[in-house]
CSV table of C-alpha atoms in Angstrom, one decimal:
chain,number,residue,atom,x,y,z
C,192,MET,CA,33.2,-114.6,20.2
C,193,TYR,CA,34.4,-111.1,21.3
C,194,PRO,CA,37.4,-110.4,19.2
C,195,ARG,CA,40.0,-107.9,20.3
C,196,ILE,CA,40.6,-104.9,18.1
C,197,ASP,CA,44.1,-103.6,17.4
C,198,PHE,CA,45.0,-100.9,15.0
C,199,LEU,CA,48.2,-99.5,13.6
C,200,TYR,CA,49.5,-96.0,14.7
C,201,LEU,CA,51.8,-94.3,12.2
C,202,SER,CA,53.7,-91.2,13.3
C,203,GLU,CA,55.1,-88.7,10.8
C,204,PRO,CA,58.5,-90.5,10.9
C,205,ASP,CA,56.7,-93.8,10.4
C,206,MET,CA,54.9,-92.3,7.4
C,207,ILE,CA,58.2,-91.2,5.9
C,208,ALA,CA,59.6,-94.7,6.4
C,209,ALA,CA,56.4,-96.1,4.7
C,210,GLY,CA,57.1,-94.1,1.6
C,211,VAL,CA,54.6,-91.2,1.9
C,212,LEU,CA,57.1,-88.9,0.1
C,213,ASP,CA,57.5,-91.3,-2.9
C,214,ALA,CA,56.1,-88.8,-5.5
C,215,GLU,CA,56.2,-91.2,-8.5
C,216,ARG,CA,54.4,-94.0,-6.6
C,217,CYS,CA,51.9,-91.4,-5.3
C,218,VAL,CA,51.1,-90.3,-8.9
C,219,THR,CA,50.5,-93.9,-9.9
C,220,VAL,CA,48.1,-94.5,-7.0
C,221,CYS,CA,46.3,-91.2,-7.7
C,222,GLU,CA,45.9,-92.2,-11.4
C,223,GLU,CA,44.3,-95.5,-10.2
C,224,THR,CA,42.0,-93.5,-7.9
C,225,PHE,CA,40.9,-91.3,-10.8
C,226,SER,CA,40.0,-94.4,-12.8
C,227,LEU,CA,37.8,-95.6,-9.9
C,228,LEU,CA,36.2,-92.1,-9.7
C,229,GLY,CA,35.5,-92.3,-13.4
C,230,GLU,CA,33.8,-95.7,-13.0
C,231,GLY,CA,31.8,-94.5,-9.9
C,232,ASP,CA,33.4,-97.0,-7.5
C,233,TYR,CA,33.6,-94.6,-4.5
C,234,LEU,CA,31.5,-92.7,-2.0
C,235,MET,CA,32.1,-89.3,-0.3
C,236,GLY,CA,30.1,-87.3,2.2
C,237,GLY,CA,26.7,-85.6,1.9
C,238,ALA,CA,23.4,-86.7,0.4
C,239,ASN,CA,25.0,-86.5,-3.1
C,240,HIS,CA,28.0,-88.7,-2.0
C,241,ASN,CA,30.3,-86.2,-3.6
C,242,SER,CA,30.8,-83.5,-1.0
C,243,HIS,CA,34.4,-82.3,-0.3
C,244,GLY,CA,33.7,-82.6,3.5
C,245,LEU,CA,32.0,-81.0,6.4
C,246,ASN,CA,33.5,-77.7,7.8
C,247,ILE,CA,33.2,-75.9,11.1
C,248,VAL,CA,33.7,-72.2,10.4
C,249,PHE,CA,33.8,-70.0,13.4
C,250,PRO,CA,31.6,-66.9,13.9
C,251,LYS,CA,33.0,-63.4,13.8
C,252,GLU,CA,31.6,-62.7,17.3
C,253,THR,CA,30.3,-64.9,20.1
C,254,LYS,CA,28.9,-64.4,23.6
C,255,PHE,CA,30.7,-67.5,24.8
C,256,PRO,CA,34.1,-66.7,26.2
C,257,ASN,CA,35.7,-70.0,25.2
C,258,MET,CA,34.2,-70.3,21.7
C,259,PRO,CA,36.8,-69.6,18.9
C,260,VAL,CA,36.1,-66.7,16.6
C,261,ALA,CA,36.8,-66.3,12.9
C,262,GLY,CA,40.3,-65.8,11.8
C,263,PRO,CA,42.3,-66.2,8.6
C,264,ASP,CA,41.9,-69.8,7.3
C,265,ARG,CA,40.6,-70.9,10.7
C,266,ARG,CA,38.3,-74.0,10.6
C,267,PHE,CA,38.0,-77.7,11.3
C,268,ALA,CA,37.0,-80.2,8.6
C,269,ALA,CA,36.2,-83.8,8.3
C,270,MET,CA,36.5,-85.6,4.9
C,271,PRO,CA,35.0,-89.1,4.9
C,272,GLY,CA,34.8,-91.5,2.1
C,273,TYR,CA,34.8,-95.0,0.7
C,274,LEU,CA,37.0,-96.2,-2.2
C,275,GLY,CA,36.5,-99.4,-4.0
C,276,GLY,CA,38.8,-101.4,-6.3
C,277,ARG,CA,41.7,-103.0,-4.6
C,278,PHE,CA,41.5,-100.5,-1.7
C,279,ASP,CA,37.9,-101.4,-0.6
C,280,VAL,CA,38.2,-99.4,2.6
C,281,CYS,CA,36.6,-96.4,4.4
C,282,GLY,CA,38.5,-93.5,5.8
C,283,ASN,CA,38.3,-90.0,7.2
C,284,LYS,CA,40.8,-87.1,7.1
C,285,TRP,CA,40.3,-84.8,10.0
C,286,TYR,CA,42.1,-81.5,10.4
C,287,GLY,CA,42.1,-78.1,12.1
C,288,SER,CA,43.5,-75.1,10.3
C,289,ASN,CA,44.6,-71.7,11.6
C,290,HIS,CA,46.8,-69.2,9.8
C,291,ALA,CA,48.1,-68.1,13.2
C,292,ASN,CA,49.7,-71.5,13.8
C,293,ALA,CA,52.9,-70.2,12.2
C,294,SER,CA,53.5,-67.9,15.2
C,295,LYS,CA,53.5,-71.1,17.3
C,296,GLY,CA,56.0,-72.9,15.1
C,297,LEU,CA,53.2,-75.1,13.7
C,298,PRO,CA,52.1,-75.7,10.1
C,299,ARG,CA,48.9,-73.9,9.1
C,300,SER,CA,46.9,-77.2,9.3
C,301,VAL,CA,47.4,-80.2,11.6
C,302,LEU,CA,46.0,-83.4,10.0
C,303,THR,CA,45.3,-87.0,10.9
C,304,MET,CA,43.9,-89.8,8.8
C,305,MET,CA,41.9,-92.9,10.0
C,306,LEU,CA,41.3,-96.0,7.9
C,307,ASN,CA,38.4,-98.2,8.9
C,308,ASP,CA,37.1,-101.7,8.0
C,309,LYS,CA,34.2,-101.1,5.6
C,310,ASP,CA,32.0,-103.8,7.3
C,311,THR,CA,32.5,-103.5,11.0
C,312,GLY,CA,33.8,-99.9,11.2
C,313,ALA,CA,36.8,-101.0,13.3
C,314,PRO,CA,39.8,-98.8,13.0
C,315,LEU,CA,42.7,-100.2,10.8
C,316,ALA,CA,45.1,-97.4,11.1
C,317,LEU,CA,45.5,-93.9,12.5
C,318,MET,CA,48.2,-91.9,10.8
C,319,SER,CA,49.9,-88.5,10.7
C,320,ALA,CA,48.5,-86.9,7.6
C,321,ASN,CA,50.2,-83.6,6.9
C,322,LEU,CA,52.7,-85.2,4.5
C,323,LEU,CA,50.1,-87.6,3.3
C,324,SER,CA,47.7,-84.8,2.4
C,325,ALA,CA,50.4,-82.7,0.7
C,326,ALA,CA,51.6,-85.8,-1.3
C,327,ARG,CA,48.2,-86.6,-2.6
C,328,THR,CA,47.5,-83.0,-3.4
C,329,GLY,CA,50.7,-83.1,-5.5
C,330,GLY,CA,49.9,-86.4,-7.0
C,331,VAL,CA,46.6,-85.1,-8.5
C,332,PRO,CA,48.3,-82.5,-10.8
C,333,GLY,CA,51.0,-85.1,-11.4
C,334,VAL,CA,48.3,-87.3,-13.1
C,335,ALA,CA,47.0,-84.2,-14.9
C,336,ALA,CA,50.5,-83.4,-16.2
C,337,LYS,CA,50.8,-87.0,-17.6
C,338,HIS,CA,47.5,-86.8,-19.4
C,339,LEU,CA,47.2,-83.1,-20.3
C,340,ALA,CA,50.6,-81.5,-20.7
C,341,ASN,CA,52.7,-81.7,-23.9
C,342,ALA,CA,55.3,-84.3,-23.3
C,343,ASP,CA,58.1,-82.1,-24.6
C,344,SER,CA,57.3,-79.3,-22.1
C,345,LYS,CA,60.6,-77.5,-21.3
C,346,VAL,CA,59.6,-74.6,-18.9
C,347,VAL,CA,57.7,-75.2,-15.7
C,348,SER,CA,56.4,-72.3,-13.6
C,349,VAL,CA,55.7,-72.7,-9.9
C,350,ILE,CA,53.1,-70.1,-8.6
C,351,GLY,CA,53.2,-70.0,-4.9
C,352,CYS,CA,56.4,-71.5,-3.3
C,353,GLY,CA,55.0,-73.2,-0.2
C,354,PRO,CA,55.0,-76.9,0.8
C,355,ILE,CA,51.9,-77.8,-1.2
C,356,ASN,CA,53.4,-76.6,-4.4
C,357,LYS,CA,56.7,-78.4,-3.6
C,358,ALA,CA,54.6,-81.6,-3.5
C,359,CYS,CA,52.8,-80.6,-6.7
C,360,PHE,CA,56.1,-79.8,-8.5
C,361,SER,CA,57.8,-83.0,-7.3
C,362,ALA,CA,54.9,-85.1,-8.7
C,363,ILE,CA,54.8,-83.2,-12.0
C,364,MET,CA,58.5,-83.7,-12.5
C,365,THR,CA,58.0,-87.5,-12.3
C,366,GLN,CA,56.0,-87.2,-15.5
C,367,LEU,CA,57.8,-84.5,-17.5
C,368,LYS,CA,61.2,-85.6,-18.7
C,369,ALA,CA,62.2,-82.7,-21.0
C,370,VAL,CA,62.1,-79.9,-18.4
C,371,GLU,CA,65.1,-77.5,-18.7
C,372,LYS,CA,64.0,-74.4,-16.8
C,373,VAL,CA,61.8,-73.7,-13.7
C,374,VAL,CA,60.5,-70.2,-12.8
C,375,CYS,CA,59.5,-69.9,-9.1
C,376,PHE,CA,57.0,-67.1,-8.2
C,377,ASP,CA,56.0,-65.9,-4.8
C,378,ILE,CA,55.0,-62.5,-3.4
C,379,PHE,CA,57.9,-63.0,-1.0
C,380,LEU,CA,61.1,-63.1,-3.1
C,381,ASP,CA,63.1,-64.8,-0.5
C,382,LYS,CA,60.7,-67.8,-0.6
C,383,ALA,CA,60.8,-67.8,-4.4
C,384,ASN,CA,64.6,-67.9,-4.3
C,385,GLU,CA,64.7,-70.6,-1.6
C,386,PHE,CA,62.4,-72.7,-3.8
C,387,ALA,CA,64.6,-72.1,-6.8
C,388,ALA,CA,67.7,-73.2,-4.9
C,389,TRP,CA,65.9,-76.4,-3.9
C,390,VAL,CA,64.9,-77.1,-7.5
C,391,LYS,CA,68.5,-76.6,-8.7
C,392,GLU,CA,69.9,-78.9,-6.0
C,393,THR,CA,67.3,-81.6,-6.4
C,394,TYR,CA,66.8,-81.7,-10.2
C,395,ASN,CA,69.9,-80.1,-11.6
C,396,VAL,CA,68.0,-77.8,-13.9
C,397,GLU,CA,68.0,-74.0,-14.3
C,398,ALA,CA,65.8,-72.3,-11.8
C,399,MET,CA,65.1,-68.7,-10.9
C,400,GLY,CA,62.9,-66.9,-8.3
C,401,VAL,CA,60.7,-63.9,-9.2
C,402,ASP,CA,58.2,-61.8,-7.3
C,403,ASP,CA,56.4,-60.5,-10.5
C,404,ALA,CA,53.4,-62.6,-11.4
C,405,GLU,CA,53.7,-61.8,-15.2
C,406,ALA,CA,57.3,-63.1,-15.2
C,407,GLY,CA,56.0,-66.2,-13.5
C,408,PHE,CA,53.5,-67.0,-16.2
C,409,ARG,CA,55.0,-65.8,-19.5
C,410,GLY,CA,56.7,-68.4,-21.6
C,411,ALA,CA,55.8,-71.4,-19.3
C,412,ASP,CA,54.8,-74.7,-20.9
C,413,VAL,CA,53.3,-76.0,-17.6
C,414,VAL,CA,52.2,-73.8,-14.6
C,415,THR,CA,51.4,-75.2,-11.2
C,416,VAL,CA,49.3,-72.8,-9.1
C,417,ALA,CA,49.0,-73.3,-5.3
C,418,ALA,CA,49.1,-69.7,-4.0
C,419,SER,CA,47.8,-68.4,-0.7
C,420,ARG,CA,44.1,-68.6,0.1
C,421,LEU,CA,44.4,-65.2,1.8
C,422,LYS,CA,45.4,-63.5,-1.4
C,423,PRO,CA,44.1,-65.3,-4.5
C,424,LEU,CA,46.3,-64.9,-7.5
C,425,PHE,CA,45.2,-63.1,-10.7
C,426,PHE,CA,46.7,-63.8,-14.1
C,427,ASN,CA,46.0,-62.3,-17.5
C,428,ASP,CA,45.0,-64.2,-20.6
C,429,GLU,CA,47.8,-62.8,-22.7
C,430,TRP,CA,50.4,-64.2,-20.3
C,431,ILE,CA,49.5,-67.8,-21.2
C,432,LYS,CA,51.3,-69.1,-24.2
C,433,GLU,CA,49.9,-71.4,-26.9
C,434,GLY,CA,50.0,-75.0,-25.8
C,435,ALA,CA,50.4,-74.2,-22.1
C,436,THR,CA,48.9,-76.3,-19.3
C,437,ILE,CA,47.7,-74.6,-16.1
C,438,LEU,CA,47.4,-77.0,-13.2
C,439,VAL,CA,45.4,-75.3,-10.4
C,440,SER,CA,45.5,-76.5,-6.9
C,441,GLY,CA,44.7,-73.2,-5.1
C,442,PRO,CA,42.5,-70.1,-5.4
C,443,PHE,CA,43.0,-67.9,-8.5
C,444,ASN,CA,41.3,-65.4,-10.7
C,445,THR,CA,41.8,-64.7,-14.4
C,446,GLU,CA,40.2,-63.0,-17.3
C,447,GLU,CA,37.0,-64.4,-18.8
C,448,SER,CA,38.6,-64.6,-22.2
C,449,PHE,CA,41.1,-67.3,-21.0
C,450,LEU,CA,38.5,-69.5,-19.3
C,451,THR,CA,36.1,-69.3,-22.3
C,452,THR,CA,38.9,-70.3,-24.8
C,453,ALA,CA,41.0,-72.8,-22.9
C,454,LYS,CA,40.2,-76.5,-22.7
C,455,ILE,CA,38.9,-77.1,-19.2
C,456,VAL,CA,39.3,-80.4,-17.4
C,457,TYR,CA,38.0,-80.8,-13.8
C,458,ASP,CA,39.3,-83.2,-11.2
C,459,HIS,CA,35.7,-84.7,-10.9
C,460,THR,CA,32.6,-83.0,-12.3
C,461,ALA,CA,30.3,-84.6,-9.7
C,462,LEU,CA,32.4,-83.0,-6.9
C,463,GLN,CA,32.1,-79.6,-8.7
C,464,GLU,CA,28.4,-80.0,-8.9
C,465,ALA,CA,28.3,-80.7,-5.2
C,466,TYR,CA,30.0,-77.4,-4.6
C,467,VAL,CA,27.4,-75.6,-6.7
C,468,GLU,CA,24.6,-77.4,-4.7
C,469,ASP,CA,26.2,-76.1,-1.5
C,470,ALA,CA,26.5,-72.6,-2.9
C,471,VAL,CA,22.7,-72.6,-3.7
C,472,ALA,CA,21.9,-74.0,-0.2
C,473,SER,CA,24.1,-71.2,1.4
C,474,GLY,CA,21.7,-68.5,0.1
C,475,ASN,CA,24.5,-66.4,-1.2
C,476,LYS,CA,26.1,-68.1,-4.2
C,477,ASP,CA,28.4,-65.3,-5.1
C,478,ALA,CA,29.9,-65.2,-1.7
C,479,TYR,CA,30.3,-69.0,-1.6
C,480,TYR,CA,31.9,-69.0,-5.0
C,481,SER,CA,34.5,-66.5,-3.7
C,482,GLY,CA,35.7,-69.1,-1.2
C,483,VAL,CA,36.1,-72.1,-3.5
C,484,ILE,CA,38.7,-72.9,-6.1
C,485,GLY,CA,36.1,-73.5,-8.9
C,486,GLY,CA,34.3,-70.2,-8.3
C,487,PRO,CA,35.5,-68.5,-11.5
C,488,PHE,CA,34.1,-71.4,-13.5
C,489,PHE,CA,30.8,-71.6,-11.7
C,490,ARG,CA,30.1,-67.9,-12.3
C,491,LEU,CA,30.6,-68.4,-16.1
C,492,ILE,CA,28.5,-71.6,-16.1
C,493,ASP,CA,25.7,-69.7,-14.4
C,494,ALA,CA,26.0,-67.0,-17.0
C,495,GLY,CA,25.8,-69.5,-19.9
C,496,LYS,CA,29.3,-68.8,-21.0
C,497,LEU,CA,30.7,-72.3,-20.2
C,498,PRO,CA,29.1,-75.7,-20.6
C,499,ALA,CA,27.2,-77.2,-17.6
C,500,LEU,CA,29.3,-79.4,-15.4
C,501,HIS,CA,27.5,-82.6,-16.4
C,502,ASP,CA,28.6,-81.8,-20.0
C,503,SER,CA,32.2,-81.1,-19.0
C,504,THR,CA,35.3,-83.3,-18.7
C,505,GLY,CA,36.6,-84.9,-15.6
C,506,LEU,CA,40.1,-86.3,-15.4
C,507,GLY,CA,38.8,-89.8,-14.5
C,508,ASP,CA,37.1,-89.9,-17.9
C,509,VAL,CA,40.3,-88.9,-19.6
C,510,VAL,CA,42.3,-91.6,-17.7
C,511,ASN,CA,39.7,-94.2,-18.6
C,512,GLY,CA,39.7,-93.1,-22.3
C,513,LYS,CA,36.0,-92.0,-22.2
C,514,LYS,CA,36.7,-88.4,-23.1
C,515,PRO,CA,39.6,-86.6,-24.7
C,516,GLY,CA,41.9,-84.4,-22.7
C,517,ARG,CA,44.4,-82.4,-24.7
C,518,GLU,CA,43.5,-82.7,-28.4
C,519,THR,CA,46.2,-80.7,-30.1
C,520,PRO,CA,49.7,-79.5,-29.1
C,521,LYS,CA,48.4,-75.9,-29.4
C,522,ASP,CA,45.5,-76.3,-27.0
C,523,ARG,CA,45.7,-74.1,-23.8
C,524,VAL,CA,44.5,-76.5,-21.1
C,525,ILE,CA,43.5,-75.6,-17.5
C,526,PHE,CA,43.0,-78.3,-14.9
C,527,ILE,CA,41.1,-77.5,-11.7
C,528,ALA,CA,41.6,-79.6,-8.5
C,529,CYS,CA,39.6,-79.1,-5.3
C,530,GLY,CA,40.7,-82.0,-3.2
C,531,MET,CA,38.8,-85.3,-2.4
C,532,ALA,CA,38.9,-87.6,0.5
C,533,VAL,CA,39.3,-90.6,-1.8
C,534,PHE,CA,42.9,-89.6,-2.6
C,535,ASP,CA,43.8,-89.4,1.1
C,536,ILE,CA,42.2,-92.9,1.5
C,537,SER,CA,44.1,-94.4,-1.5
C,538,TRP,CA,47.5,-93.0,-0.6
C,539,GLY,CA,47.0,-93.6,3.1
C,540,TYR,CA,46.0,-97.2,2.3
C,541,GLU,CA,49.1,-97.7,0.2
C,542,CYS,CA,51.3,-96.4,3.0
C,543,TYR,CA,49.5,-98.5,5.5
C,544,GLN,CA,50.1,-101.7,3.5
C,545,THR,CA,53.8,-100.8,3.2
C,546,ALA,CA,53.9,-100.3,6.9
C,547,LEU,CA,52.3,-103.7,7.6
C,548,LYS,CA,54.7,-105.4,5.2
C,549,ASN,CA,57.8,-103.8,6.7
C,550,GLY,CA,56.9,-103.8,10.4
C,551,ILE,CA,56.6,-100.0,10.6
C,552,GLY,CA,54.5,-98.3,13.3
C,553,GLN,CA,53.0,-99.1,16.6
C,554,SER,CA,50.1,-101.5,17.3
C,555,LEU,CA,47.5,-100.0,19.7
C,556,ASN,CA,44.7,-101.8,21.4
C,557,LEU,CA,41.1,-100.6,21.2
C,558,TRP,CA,39.8,-103.3,23.4
C,559,GLU,CA,40.4,-106.9,24.5
C,560,LYS,CA,36.6,-107.4,24.7
C,561,PRO,CA,33.9,-104.8,23.9
C,562,SER,CA,32.0,-103.8,27.0
C,563,GLN,CA,28.8,-103.3,25.0
C,564,ALA,CA,28.8,-106.6,23.1
């Protein structure tokens, strides 16, 4: 009558053992997730069921001595969602972020993921989510590379040589089999060279580090952008070659001429519409746009220079064959990804199932008998 509840705890080493770093499998699961998004078999936060999440952003000043104040990339966020299909589960990614963490030997963000039974709300698993989040962030442009990039792409450019772009690059490389050269750009040349050395060792292809943005873009067939939020990247239209695919997972700015002539594919148009709704509700759309990855597109849509989001293409529609992605080898294509809880849920669920099958992790007890039943 009063069932006990146990749930699985997965530490970061447990997540590694459960396959969280399997980039090729992650791309497959992310593609499955895009298909469910395209069919509408999901829910996310907010009244529109499409919000990225709920953020706590700290004030610049406070009269309370213990209340945190604003700092670079300092916030907390909750990203809840439900995903249908074979997953059929609810979940929430929770994280705190602070650029100052590096001085303490910590990553910028510290993340956890909870999966819950869709009917009772009981916890199924609590897992370390830094590697999970990075993997699914990489898996998304991996799917985009499969469906939008030219299959014979030979030169890949990595713009921003941090851990997120390492995950993006790893996923992209599972889909592109003709790559011969990789250009690694970072404002810190030592980071670019370190990334290039890793590429050479891991993939046995030519790789070079650069600290000049133009050198990072020119001649690239596929570009993965995951640069710093503190200094959004700018690139020129003329740097982007015919047939190039730009996969954007971080803030950027570019010339209007590129965005109005490239083929644009969004991760999910309903998510982008939710961002615009939030911008309107903020009372200062322009300032809000400056803080989100899709800002450059939203400004052009408002000005009537790009199609409205509901008339645009989402990757789920491309995956499901409802709308075309790349239509000719000469198209310049830009893909914009802003992050969705459903991908944390799907990849987290996949790792959870692997852990159950292989006896990975630690079972924790919530209660033997609920006191309030």
